[in-house]
Tab-separated table of C-alpha atoms and ligand atoms in Angstrom:
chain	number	residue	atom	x	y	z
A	285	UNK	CA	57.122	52.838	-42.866
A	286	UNK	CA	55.628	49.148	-43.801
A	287	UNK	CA	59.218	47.744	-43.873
A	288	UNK	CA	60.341	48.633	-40.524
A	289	UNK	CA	57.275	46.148	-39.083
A	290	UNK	CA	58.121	43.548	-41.605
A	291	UNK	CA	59.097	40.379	-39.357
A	292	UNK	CA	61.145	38.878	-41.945
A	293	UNK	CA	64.944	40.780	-41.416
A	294	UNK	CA	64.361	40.115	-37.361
A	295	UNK	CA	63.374	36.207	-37.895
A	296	UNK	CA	66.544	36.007	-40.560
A	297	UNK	CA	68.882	37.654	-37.954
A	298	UNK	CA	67.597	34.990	-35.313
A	299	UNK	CA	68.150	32.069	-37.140
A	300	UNK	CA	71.289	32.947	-38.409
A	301	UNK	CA	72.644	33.992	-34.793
A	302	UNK	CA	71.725	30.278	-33.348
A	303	UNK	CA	72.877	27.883	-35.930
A	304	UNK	CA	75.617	26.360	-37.675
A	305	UNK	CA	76.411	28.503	-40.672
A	306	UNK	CA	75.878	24.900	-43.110
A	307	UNK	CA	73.174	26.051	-45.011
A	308	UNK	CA	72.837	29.927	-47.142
A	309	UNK	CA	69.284	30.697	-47.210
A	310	UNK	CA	67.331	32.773	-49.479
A	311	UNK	CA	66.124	35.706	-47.230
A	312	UNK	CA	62.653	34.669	-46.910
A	313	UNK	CA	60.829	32.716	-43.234
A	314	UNK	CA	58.214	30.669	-43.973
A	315	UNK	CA	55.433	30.147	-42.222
A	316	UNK	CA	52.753	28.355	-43.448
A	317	UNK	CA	51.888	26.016	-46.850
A	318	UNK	CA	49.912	24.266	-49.005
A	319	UNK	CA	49.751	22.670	-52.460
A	320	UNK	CA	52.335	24.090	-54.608
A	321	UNK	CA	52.198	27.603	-52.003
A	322	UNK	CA	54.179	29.119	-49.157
A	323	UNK	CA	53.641	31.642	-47.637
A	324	UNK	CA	56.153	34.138	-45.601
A	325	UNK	CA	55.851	35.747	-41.652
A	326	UNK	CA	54.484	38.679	-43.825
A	327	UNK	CA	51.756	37.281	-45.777
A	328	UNK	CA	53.703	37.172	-48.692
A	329	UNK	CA	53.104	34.081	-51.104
A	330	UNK	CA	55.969	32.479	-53.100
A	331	UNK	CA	55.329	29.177	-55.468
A	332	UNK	CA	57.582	26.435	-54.519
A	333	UNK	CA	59.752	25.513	-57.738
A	334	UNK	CA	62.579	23.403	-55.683
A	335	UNK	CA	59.425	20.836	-53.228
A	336	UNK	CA	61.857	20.402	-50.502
A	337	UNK	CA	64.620	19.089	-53.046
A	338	UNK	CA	62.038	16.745	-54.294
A	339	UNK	CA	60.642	15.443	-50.499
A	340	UNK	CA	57.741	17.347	-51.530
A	341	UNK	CA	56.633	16.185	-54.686
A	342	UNK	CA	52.777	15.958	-53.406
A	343	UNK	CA	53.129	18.750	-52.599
A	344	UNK	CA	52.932	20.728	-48.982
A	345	UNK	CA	50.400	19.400	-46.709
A	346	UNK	CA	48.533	17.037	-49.108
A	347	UNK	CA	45.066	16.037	-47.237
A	348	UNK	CA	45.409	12.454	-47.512
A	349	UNK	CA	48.845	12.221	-46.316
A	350	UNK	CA	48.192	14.759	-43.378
A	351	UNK	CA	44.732	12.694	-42.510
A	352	UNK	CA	46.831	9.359	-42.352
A	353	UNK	CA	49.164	11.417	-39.772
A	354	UNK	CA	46.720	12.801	-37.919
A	355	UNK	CA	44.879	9.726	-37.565
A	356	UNK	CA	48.376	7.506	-36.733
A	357	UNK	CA	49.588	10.102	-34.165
A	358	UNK	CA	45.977	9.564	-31.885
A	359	UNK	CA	46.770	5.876	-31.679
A	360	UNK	CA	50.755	5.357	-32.079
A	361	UNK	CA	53.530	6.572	-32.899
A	362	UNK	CA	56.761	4.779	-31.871
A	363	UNK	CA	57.557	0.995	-31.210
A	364	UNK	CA	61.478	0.699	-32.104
A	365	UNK	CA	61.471	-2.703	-34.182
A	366	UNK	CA	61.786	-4.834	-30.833
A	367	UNK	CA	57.934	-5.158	-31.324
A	368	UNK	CA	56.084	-5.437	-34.444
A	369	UNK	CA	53.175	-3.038	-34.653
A	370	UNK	CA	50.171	-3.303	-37.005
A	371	UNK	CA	51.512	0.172	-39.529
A	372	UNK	CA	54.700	-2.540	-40.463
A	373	UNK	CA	53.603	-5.087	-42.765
A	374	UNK	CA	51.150	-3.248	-45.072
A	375	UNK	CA	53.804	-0.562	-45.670
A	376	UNK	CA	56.907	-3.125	-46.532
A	377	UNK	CA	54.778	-5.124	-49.217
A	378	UNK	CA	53.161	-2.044	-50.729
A	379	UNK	CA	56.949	-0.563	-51.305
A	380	UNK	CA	57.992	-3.627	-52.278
A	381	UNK	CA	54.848	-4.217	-55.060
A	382	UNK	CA	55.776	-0.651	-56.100
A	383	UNK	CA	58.988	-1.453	-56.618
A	384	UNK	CA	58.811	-5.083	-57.770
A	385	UNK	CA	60.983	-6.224	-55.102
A	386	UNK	CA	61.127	-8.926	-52.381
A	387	UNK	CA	61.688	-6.988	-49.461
A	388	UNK	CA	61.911	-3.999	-48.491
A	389	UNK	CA	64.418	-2.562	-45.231
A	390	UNK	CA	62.803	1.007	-43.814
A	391	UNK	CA	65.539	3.158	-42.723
A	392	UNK	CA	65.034	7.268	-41.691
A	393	UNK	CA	66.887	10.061	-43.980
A	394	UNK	CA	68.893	9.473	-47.429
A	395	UNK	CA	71.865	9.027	-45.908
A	396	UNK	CA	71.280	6.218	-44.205
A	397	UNK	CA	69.716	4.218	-46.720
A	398	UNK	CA	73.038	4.647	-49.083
A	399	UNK	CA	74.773	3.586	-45.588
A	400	UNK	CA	72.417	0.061	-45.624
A	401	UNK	CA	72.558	-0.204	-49.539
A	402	UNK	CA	76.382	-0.178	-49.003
A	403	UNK	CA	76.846	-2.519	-46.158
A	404	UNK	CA	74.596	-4.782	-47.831
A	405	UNK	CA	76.342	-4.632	-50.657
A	406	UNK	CA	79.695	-5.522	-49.161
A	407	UNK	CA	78.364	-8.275	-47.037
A	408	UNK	CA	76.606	-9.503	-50.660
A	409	UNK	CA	79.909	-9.825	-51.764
A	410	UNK	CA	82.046	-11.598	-48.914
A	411	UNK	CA	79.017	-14.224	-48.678
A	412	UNK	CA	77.401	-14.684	-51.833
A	413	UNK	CA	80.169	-13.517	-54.506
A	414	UNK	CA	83.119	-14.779	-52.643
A	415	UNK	CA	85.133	-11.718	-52.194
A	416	UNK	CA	88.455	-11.983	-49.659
A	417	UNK	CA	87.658	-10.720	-46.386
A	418	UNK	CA	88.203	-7.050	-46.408
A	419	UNK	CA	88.371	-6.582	-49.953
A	420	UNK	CA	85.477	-5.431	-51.429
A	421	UNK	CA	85.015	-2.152	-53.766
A	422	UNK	CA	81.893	0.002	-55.039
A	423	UNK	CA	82.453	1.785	-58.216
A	424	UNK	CA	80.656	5.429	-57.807
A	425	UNK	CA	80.500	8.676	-60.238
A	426	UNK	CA	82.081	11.692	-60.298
A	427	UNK	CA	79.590	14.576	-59.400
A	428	UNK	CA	77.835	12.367	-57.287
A	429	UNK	CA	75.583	13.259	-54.368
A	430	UNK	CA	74.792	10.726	-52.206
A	431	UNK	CA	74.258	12.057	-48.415
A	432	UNK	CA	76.642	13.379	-46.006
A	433	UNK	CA	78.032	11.125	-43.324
A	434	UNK	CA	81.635	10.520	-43.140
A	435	UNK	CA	81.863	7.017	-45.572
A	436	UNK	CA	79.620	9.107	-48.247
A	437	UNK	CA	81.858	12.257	-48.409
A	438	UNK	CA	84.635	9.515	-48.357
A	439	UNK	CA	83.938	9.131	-52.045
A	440	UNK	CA	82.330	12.453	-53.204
A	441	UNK	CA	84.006	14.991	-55.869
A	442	UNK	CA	82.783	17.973	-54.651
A	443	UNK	CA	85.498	19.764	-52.235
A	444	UNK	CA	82.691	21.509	-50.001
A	445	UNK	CA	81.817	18.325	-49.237
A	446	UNK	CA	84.479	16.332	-48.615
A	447	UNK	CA	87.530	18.463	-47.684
A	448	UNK	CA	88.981	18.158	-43.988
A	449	UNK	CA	86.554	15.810	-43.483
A	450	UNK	CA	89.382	12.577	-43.273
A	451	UNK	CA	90.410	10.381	-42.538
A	452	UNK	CA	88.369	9.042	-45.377
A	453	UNK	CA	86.269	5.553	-45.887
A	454	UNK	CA	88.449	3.408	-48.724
A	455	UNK	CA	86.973	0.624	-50.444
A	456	UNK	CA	85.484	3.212	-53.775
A	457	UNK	CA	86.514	3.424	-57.203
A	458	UNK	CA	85.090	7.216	-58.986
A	459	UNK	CA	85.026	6.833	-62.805
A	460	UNK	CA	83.464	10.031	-64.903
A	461	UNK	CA	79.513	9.973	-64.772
A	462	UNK	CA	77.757	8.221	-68.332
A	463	UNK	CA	81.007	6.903	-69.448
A	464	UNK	CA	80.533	3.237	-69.648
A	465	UNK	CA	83.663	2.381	-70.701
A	466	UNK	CA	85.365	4.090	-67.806
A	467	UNK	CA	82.759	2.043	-65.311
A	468	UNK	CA	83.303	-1.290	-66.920
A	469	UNK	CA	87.205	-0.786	-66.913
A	470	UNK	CA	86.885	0.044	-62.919
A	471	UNK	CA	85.215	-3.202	-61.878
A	472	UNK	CA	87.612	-6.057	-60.943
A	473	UNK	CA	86.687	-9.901	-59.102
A	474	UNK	CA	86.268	-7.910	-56.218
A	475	UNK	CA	83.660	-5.215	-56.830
A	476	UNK	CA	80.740	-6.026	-55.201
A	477	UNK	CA	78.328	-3.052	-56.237
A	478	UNK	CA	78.175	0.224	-58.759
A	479	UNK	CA	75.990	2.985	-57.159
A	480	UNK	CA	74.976	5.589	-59.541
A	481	UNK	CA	71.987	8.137	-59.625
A	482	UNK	CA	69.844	8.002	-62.763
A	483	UNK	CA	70.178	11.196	-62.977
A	484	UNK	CA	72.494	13.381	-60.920
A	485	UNK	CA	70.283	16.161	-59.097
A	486	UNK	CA	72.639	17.904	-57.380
A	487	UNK	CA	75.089	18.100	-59.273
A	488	UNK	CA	72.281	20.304	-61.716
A	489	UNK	CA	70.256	17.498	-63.011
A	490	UNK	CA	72.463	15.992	-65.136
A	491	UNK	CA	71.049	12.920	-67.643
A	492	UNK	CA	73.409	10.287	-68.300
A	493	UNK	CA	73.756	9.483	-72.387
A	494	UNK	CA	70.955	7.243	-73.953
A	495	UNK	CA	71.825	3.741	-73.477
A	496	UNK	CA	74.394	4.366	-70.254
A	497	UNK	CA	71.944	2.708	-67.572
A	498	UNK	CA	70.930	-0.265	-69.931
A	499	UNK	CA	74.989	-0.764	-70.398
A	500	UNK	CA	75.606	-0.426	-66.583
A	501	UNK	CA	73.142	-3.126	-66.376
A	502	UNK	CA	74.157	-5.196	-68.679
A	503	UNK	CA	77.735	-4.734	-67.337
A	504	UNK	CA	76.668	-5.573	-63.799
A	505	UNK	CA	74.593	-8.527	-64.634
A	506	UNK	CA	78.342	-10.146	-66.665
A	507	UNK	CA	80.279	-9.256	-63.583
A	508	UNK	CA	78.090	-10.433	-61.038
A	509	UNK	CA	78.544	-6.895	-59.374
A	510	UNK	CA	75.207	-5.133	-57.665
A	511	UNK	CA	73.963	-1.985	-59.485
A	512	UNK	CA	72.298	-0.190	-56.522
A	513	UNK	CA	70.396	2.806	-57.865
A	514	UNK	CA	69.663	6.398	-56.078
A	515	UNK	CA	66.649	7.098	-56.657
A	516	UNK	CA	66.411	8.775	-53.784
A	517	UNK	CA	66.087	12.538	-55.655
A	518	UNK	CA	65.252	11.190	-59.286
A	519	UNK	CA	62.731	8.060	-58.165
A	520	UNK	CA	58.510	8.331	-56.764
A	521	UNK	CA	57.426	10.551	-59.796
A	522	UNK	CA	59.827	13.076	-60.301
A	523	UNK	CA	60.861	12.222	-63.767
A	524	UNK	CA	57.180	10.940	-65.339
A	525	UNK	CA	58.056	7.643	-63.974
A	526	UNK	CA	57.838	6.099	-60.373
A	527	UNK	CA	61.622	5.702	-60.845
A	528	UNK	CA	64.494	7.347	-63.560
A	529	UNK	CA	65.396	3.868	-64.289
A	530	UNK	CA	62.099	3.121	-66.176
A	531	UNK	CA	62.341	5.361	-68.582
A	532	UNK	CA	65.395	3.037	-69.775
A	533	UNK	CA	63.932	0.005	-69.141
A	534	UNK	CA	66.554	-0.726	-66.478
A	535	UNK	CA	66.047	-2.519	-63.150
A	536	UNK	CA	68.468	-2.310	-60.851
A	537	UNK	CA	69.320	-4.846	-57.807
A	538	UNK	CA	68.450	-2.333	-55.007
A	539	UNK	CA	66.736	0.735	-55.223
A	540	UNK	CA	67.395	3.613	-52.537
A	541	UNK	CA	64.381	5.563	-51.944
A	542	UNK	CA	64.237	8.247	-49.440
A	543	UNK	CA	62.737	12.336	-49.921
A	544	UNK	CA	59.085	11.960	-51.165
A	545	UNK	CA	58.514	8.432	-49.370
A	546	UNK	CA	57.952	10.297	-46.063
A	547	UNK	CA	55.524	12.966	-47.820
A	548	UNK	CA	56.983	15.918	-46.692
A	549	UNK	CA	55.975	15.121	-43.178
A	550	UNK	CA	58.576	12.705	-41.408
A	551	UNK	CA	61.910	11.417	-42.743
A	552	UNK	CA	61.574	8.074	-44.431
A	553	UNK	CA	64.365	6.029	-46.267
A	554	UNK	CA	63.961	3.037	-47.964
A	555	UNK	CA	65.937	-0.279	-49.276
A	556	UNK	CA	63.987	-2.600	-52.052
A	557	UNK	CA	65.598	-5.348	-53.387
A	558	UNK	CA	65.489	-9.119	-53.761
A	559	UNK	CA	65.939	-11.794	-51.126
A	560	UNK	CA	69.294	-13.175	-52.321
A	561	UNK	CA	70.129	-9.679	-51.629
A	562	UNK	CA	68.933	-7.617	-48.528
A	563	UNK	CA	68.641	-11.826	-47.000
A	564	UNK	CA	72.280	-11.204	-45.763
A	565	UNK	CA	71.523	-9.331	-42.834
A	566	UNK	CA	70.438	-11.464	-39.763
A	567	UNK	CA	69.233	-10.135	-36.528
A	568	UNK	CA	71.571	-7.851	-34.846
A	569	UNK	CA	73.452	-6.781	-37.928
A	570	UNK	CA	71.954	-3.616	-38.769
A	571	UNK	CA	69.046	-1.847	-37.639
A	572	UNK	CA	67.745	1.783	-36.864
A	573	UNK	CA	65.793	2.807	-33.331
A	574	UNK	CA	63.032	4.859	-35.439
A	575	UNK	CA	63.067	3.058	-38.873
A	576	UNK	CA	59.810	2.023	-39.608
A	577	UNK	CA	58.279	3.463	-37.228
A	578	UNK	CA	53.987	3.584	-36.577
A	579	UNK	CA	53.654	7.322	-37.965
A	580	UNK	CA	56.755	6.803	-40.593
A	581	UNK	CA	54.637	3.810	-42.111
A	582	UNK	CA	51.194	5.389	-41.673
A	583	UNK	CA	52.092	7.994	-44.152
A	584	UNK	CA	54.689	6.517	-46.195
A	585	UNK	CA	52.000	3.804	-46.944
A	586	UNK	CA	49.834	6.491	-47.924
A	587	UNK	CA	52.288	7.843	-50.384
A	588	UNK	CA	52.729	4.477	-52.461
A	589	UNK	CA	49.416	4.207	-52.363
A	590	UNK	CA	49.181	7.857	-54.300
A	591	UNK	CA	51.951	6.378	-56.243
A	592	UNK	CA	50.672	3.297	-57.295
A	593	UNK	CA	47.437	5.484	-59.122
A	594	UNK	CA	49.820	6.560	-61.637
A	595	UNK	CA	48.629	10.384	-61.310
A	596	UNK	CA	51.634	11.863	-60.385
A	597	UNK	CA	53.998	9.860	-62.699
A	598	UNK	CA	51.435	11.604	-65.628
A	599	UNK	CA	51.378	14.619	-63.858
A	600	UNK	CA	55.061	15.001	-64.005
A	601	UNK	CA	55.356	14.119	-67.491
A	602	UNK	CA	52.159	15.988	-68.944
A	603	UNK	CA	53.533	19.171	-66.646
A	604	UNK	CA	56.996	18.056	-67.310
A	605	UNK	CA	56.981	18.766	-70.957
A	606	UNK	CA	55.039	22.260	-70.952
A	607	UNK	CA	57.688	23.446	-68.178
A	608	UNK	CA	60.909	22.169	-70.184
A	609	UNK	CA	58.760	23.905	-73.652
A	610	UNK	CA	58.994	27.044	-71.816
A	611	UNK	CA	62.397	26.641	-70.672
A	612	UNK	CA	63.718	26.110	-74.133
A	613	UNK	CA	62.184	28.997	-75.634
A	614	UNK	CA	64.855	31.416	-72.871
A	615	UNK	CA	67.614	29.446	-74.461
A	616	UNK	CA	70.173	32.085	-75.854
A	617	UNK	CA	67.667	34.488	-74.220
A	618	UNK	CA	69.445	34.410	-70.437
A	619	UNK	CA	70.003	30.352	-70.455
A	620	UNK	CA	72.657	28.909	-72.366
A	621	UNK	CA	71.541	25.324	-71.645
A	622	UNK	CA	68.351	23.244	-70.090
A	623	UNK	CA	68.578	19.973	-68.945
A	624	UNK	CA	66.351	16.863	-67.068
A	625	UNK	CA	63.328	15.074	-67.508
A	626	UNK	CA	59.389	15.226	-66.069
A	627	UNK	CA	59.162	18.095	-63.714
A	628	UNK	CA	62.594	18.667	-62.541
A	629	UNK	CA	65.116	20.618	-64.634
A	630	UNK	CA	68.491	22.359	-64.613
A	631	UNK	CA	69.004	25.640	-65.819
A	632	UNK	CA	73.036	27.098	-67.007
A	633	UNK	CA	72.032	30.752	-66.602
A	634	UNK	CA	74.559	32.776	-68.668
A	635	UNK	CA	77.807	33.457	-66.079
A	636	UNK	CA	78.128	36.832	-68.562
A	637	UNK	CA	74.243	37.803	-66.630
A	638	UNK	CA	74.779	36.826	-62.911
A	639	UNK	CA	75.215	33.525	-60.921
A	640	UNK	CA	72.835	30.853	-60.167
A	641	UNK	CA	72.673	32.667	-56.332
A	642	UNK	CA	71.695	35.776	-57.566
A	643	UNK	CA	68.541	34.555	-60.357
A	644	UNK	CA	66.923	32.976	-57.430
A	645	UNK	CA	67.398	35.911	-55.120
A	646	UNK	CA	65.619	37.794	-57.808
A	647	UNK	CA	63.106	34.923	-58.416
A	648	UNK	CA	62.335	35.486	-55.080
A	649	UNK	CA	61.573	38.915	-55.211
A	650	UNK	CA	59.184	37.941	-57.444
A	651	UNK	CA	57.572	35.402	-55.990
A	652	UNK	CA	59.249	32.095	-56.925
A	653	UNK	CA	61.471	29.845	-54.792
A	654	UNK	CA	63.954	27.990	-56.858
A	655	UNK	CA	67.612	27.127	-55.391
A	656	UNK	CA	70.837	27.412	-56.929
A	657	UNK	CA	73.996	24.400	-57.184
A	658	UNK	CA	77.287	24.813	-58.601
A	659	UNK	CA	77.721	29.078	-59.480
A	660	UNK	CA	75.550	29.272	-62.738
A	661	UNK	CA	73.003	26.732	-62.385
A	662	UNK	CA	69.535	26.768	-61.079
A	663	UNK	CA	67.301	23.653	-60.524
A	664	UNK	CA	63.899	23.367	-60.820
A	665	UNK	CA	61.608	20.984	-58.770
A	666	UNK	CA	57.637	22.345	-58.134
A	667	UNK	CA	55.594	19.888	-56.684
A	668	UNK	CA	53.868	17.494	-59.078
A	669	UNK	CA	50.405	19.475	-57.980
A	670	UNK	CA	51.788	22.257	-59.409
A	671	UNK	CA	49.103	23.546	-62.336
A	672	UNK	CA	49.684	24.532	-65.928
A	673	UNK	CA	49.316	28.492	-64.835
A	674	UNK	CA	51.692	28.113	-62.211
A	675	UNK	CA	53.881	26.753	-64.744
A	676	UNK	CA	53.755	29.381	-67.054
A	677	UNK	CA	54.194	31.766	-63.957
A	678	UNK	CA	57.423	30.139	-63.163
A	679	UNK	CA	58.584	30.716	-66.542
A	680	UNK	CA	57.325	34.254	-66.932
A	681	UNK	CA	58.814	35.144	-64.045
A	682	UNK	CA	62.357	33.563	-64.806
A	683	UNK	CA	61.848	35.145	-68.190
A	684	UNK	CA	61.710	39.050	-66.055
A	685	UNK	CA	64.961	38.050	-64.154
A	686	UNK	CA	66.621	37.064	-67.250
A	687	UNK	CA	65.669	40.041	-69.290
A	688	UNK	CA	67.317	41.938	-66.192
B	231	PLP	C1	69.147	14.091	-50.764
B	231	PLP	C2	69.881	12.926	-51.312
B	231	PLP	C3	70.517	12.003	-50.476
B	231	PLP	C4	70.612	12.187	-48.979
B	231	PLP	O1	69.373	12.258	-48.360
B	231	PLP	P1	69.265	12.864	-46.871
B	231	PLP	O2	67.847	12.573	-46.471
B	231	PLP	O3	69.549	14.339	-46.976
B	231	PLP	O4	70.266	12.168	-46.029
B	231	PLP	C5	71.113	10.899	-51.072
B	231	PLP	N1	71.105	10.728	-52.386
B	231	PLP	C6	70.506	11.604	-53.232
B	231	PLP	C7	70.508	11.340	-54.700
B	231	PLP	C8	69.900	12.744	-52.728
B	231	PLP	O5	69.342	13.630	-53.556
C-alpha cells in the first residue's frame, strides 16, 4: 500500500509527542515552499490561503528578500545595539518614509512591539500629558488580538487566552469594537492611549463601521490621548493599502508593525511614530538584545523597499476584489456571511454544515491551506503573489467543501 510509506502520520505523531499541546495543526508537514506553494514530506502541493497569518504576504521565499539574506548572513549577522552597524540607519528611515514618521524603534515579534507601543504610551502620558504617577489607562476593544505575554492577555476578551493566566496587568479600559460612543465615554484626564486594530484579524476579520477610525481620531486628537494602531496583521499591503488606516484617511500617532516586515524569514517588529512621541525613552529605558539586528534590517529593508513600489498594495486590491467576487457568489450557498478588505477575508460557514475546523480539514484534502478562528469562521490570507487562477482555485475548491 502507498499510504503505509506516506511520511506524513509518523512526522505528525513526532511533533505532537515533543511539544506543548498550544497550537492544533491541520494534519499536513511541510517541507518545502515557494511563491504562493507548499509543498508536503510527500510531494503533495497545497496553495497557501492563510501566508503565515499575514507574515507572508510576499509570499514564501521571495528572491529578493532571500538574496538580501543570503548576502547579509556572509558578512553579519548580530551586533546587539551596543554598536551601531552599517544595516541600521538605512532600514529606520526607509520605515519611517514608509510610514511618514520621525522615528522608527525595531523591536523582534508582535508582541513586543504592543509591549514598547504601550510603555511608550504611558511614559507619553506621565511626561508630556501630565498624568499622576501611576495613573495612566489605555482604552482597548473587545475581540481584540494583540500578542500573548502576560500584560496583553491582561486585557484580552477571549477566555483561551486569558484565563488562569493572573494575576492580571491593570491600567485598561475594553469598550465594544466600532462603537465610538462607547470609546469616547471610556477616556478620562488620565488616558494616555486607545489601541485598536483597523481591522480585527483574529477575531475573523472584522471591519469596524465607516467613519469609526476617522471618529477615534478625531476623538484622540480633542483628548490629547495617543491612538496607537495595530497594524501589525491588517498594515504592509494586506488590505490594498500599505496600512488599514489609509483607506480612511486616518493617521494614527504610532503605528505597530510586525508579521510581513521580517518577510517571512526572521521576526521583525516595528514602532513608527513622531519625536514628541517615541523621544521619551532615553538610554537604558527600553531596549531588545536582537532588535534591529544586521540580518533583521538587511531584509526588512528589502521589504519596504518592495513596499514602497506600490505593487503589492495593487496587487491586493486588484486580487482582493476578484477573491471577495467569488466569495459572495457562495453566500446562502454554504456561507452565511463574508467579510474584510484587499486579500484577506473572513468567511461564517453555515454552523447547520460543519465548523470552521472541519472546512479547512477538507480544504486541505483538497489542496488548500486556510485556518479556522472562533467555531464557524474561516479566514483567508494567500500571499499577495498569489495569481488570478489560484484565486479562482481557492474558491472552486471552497465551493466542493461547501456543496459537501
Ligand atoms: C500576530 C499579531 C500580534 C502578535 O504578533 P506576534 O509576532 O505573534 O507576537 C499582535 N497584534 C496583531 C494584530 C496580530 O495579528
Amino acid at each position: 500500500m502507498i499510504d503505509d510509506m506516506l511520511r506524513t502520520p509518523e512526522a505528525i505523531r513526532d511533533a505532537e509527542r515533543w511539544t506543548a499541546h498550544n497550537y492544533h495543526p491541520l494534519p499536513v508537514v511541510i517541507s518545502s515552499a515557494e511563491g504562493s506553494w507548499l509543498t508536503d514530506v510527500d510531494g503533495r502541493r497545497y496553495l497557501d490561503c492563510l501566508a503565515g497569518y499575514s507574515a507572508l504576504n510576499f509570499g514564501h521565499r521571495h528572491p529578493t528578500l532571500i538574496a538580501a539574506a543570503h548576502a547579509q548572513l556572509d558578512r553579519l549577522t548580530l551586533t546587539s545595539r551596543a554598536f551601531v552597524h552599517d544595516q541600521f540607519a538605512d532600514f529606520c528611515r526607509e520605515l519611517a518614509e514608509l510610514c511618514g514618521k520621525d522615528l522608527v524603534l525595531p523591536m523582534n515579534t508582535g508582541a513586543e512591539a504592543v509591549e514598547t507601543g504601550i510603555k511608550v504610551a504611558r511614559k507619553w502620558g506621565y511626561q508630556v500629558k501630565g498624568v499622576a504617577p501611576g495613573m495612566a489607562n489605555i482604552v482597548v476593544a473587545e475581540g481584540n488580538f494583540h500578542g500573548r505575554t502576560t500584560t496583553i492577555v491582561s486585557f484580552s476578551t477571549d477566555e483561551d487566552a486569558r484565563a488562569d493566566f493572573g494575576p492580571y496587568t491593570p491600567g485598561f479600559t475594553v469598550v465594544p469594537y466600532g462603537d465610538l460612543a462607547a470609546l469616547s465615554a471610556a477616556i478620562d484626564e488620565n488616558t494616555v492611549a486607545v489601541l485598536l486594530e483597523p481591522i480585527q484579524g483574529e477575531q475573523g476579520v472584522v471591519v469596524p463601521p465607516e467613519g469609526y477610525l476617522p471618529g477615534v481620531r478625531r476623538v484622540c486628537t480633542e483628548q490629547n490621548v495617543l491612538f496607537i494602531a495595530d497594524e501589525i496583521q491588517s498594515g504592509l499591503g494586506r488590505t490594498g493599502d500599505t496600512f488599514a488606516c489609509d483607506h480612511e484617511g486616518v493617521t494614527p500617532d504610532m503605528y505597530l508593525l510586525g508579521k510581513a516586515l521580517g518577510g517571512g524569514i526572521v521576526p521583525v517588529s516595528a514602532v513608527a511614530a513622531n519625536t514628541d512621541v517615541l523621544g521619551v525613552l532615553r538610554p537604558g529605558q527600553h531596549g531588545s538584545t536582537f532588535g534591529g539586528n544586521p540580518l533583521a534590517c538587511a531584509v526588512a529593508t528589502e521589504v519596504v523597499r518592495l513596499l514602497a513600489t506600490g505593487e503589492f498594495q495593487r496587487r491586493s486590491t486588484e486580487l482582493g476584489a476578484r477573491l471577495h467576487a467569488g466569495l459572495r457568489s457562495l453566500v446562502g450557498k454554504g456561507l452565511v456571511a463574508v467579510r474584510g478588505r484587499g486579500l484577506w477575508a473572513g468567511l461564517d460557514i453555515d454552523p447547520a454544515l460543519m465548523s470552521g475546523r472541519e472546512a479547512c480539514e477538507r480544504l486541505a484534502e483538497r489542496g488548500v491551506l486556510a485556518k479556522d478562528t472562533h467555531g464557524a469562521t474561516i479566514r483567508l490570507a494567500p500571499p499577495l503573489v498569489i495569481t488570478e487562477e489560484e484565486i479562482d482555485h481557492a474558491v472552486a475548491q471552497l465551493a466542493a467543501v461547501l456543496a459537501g
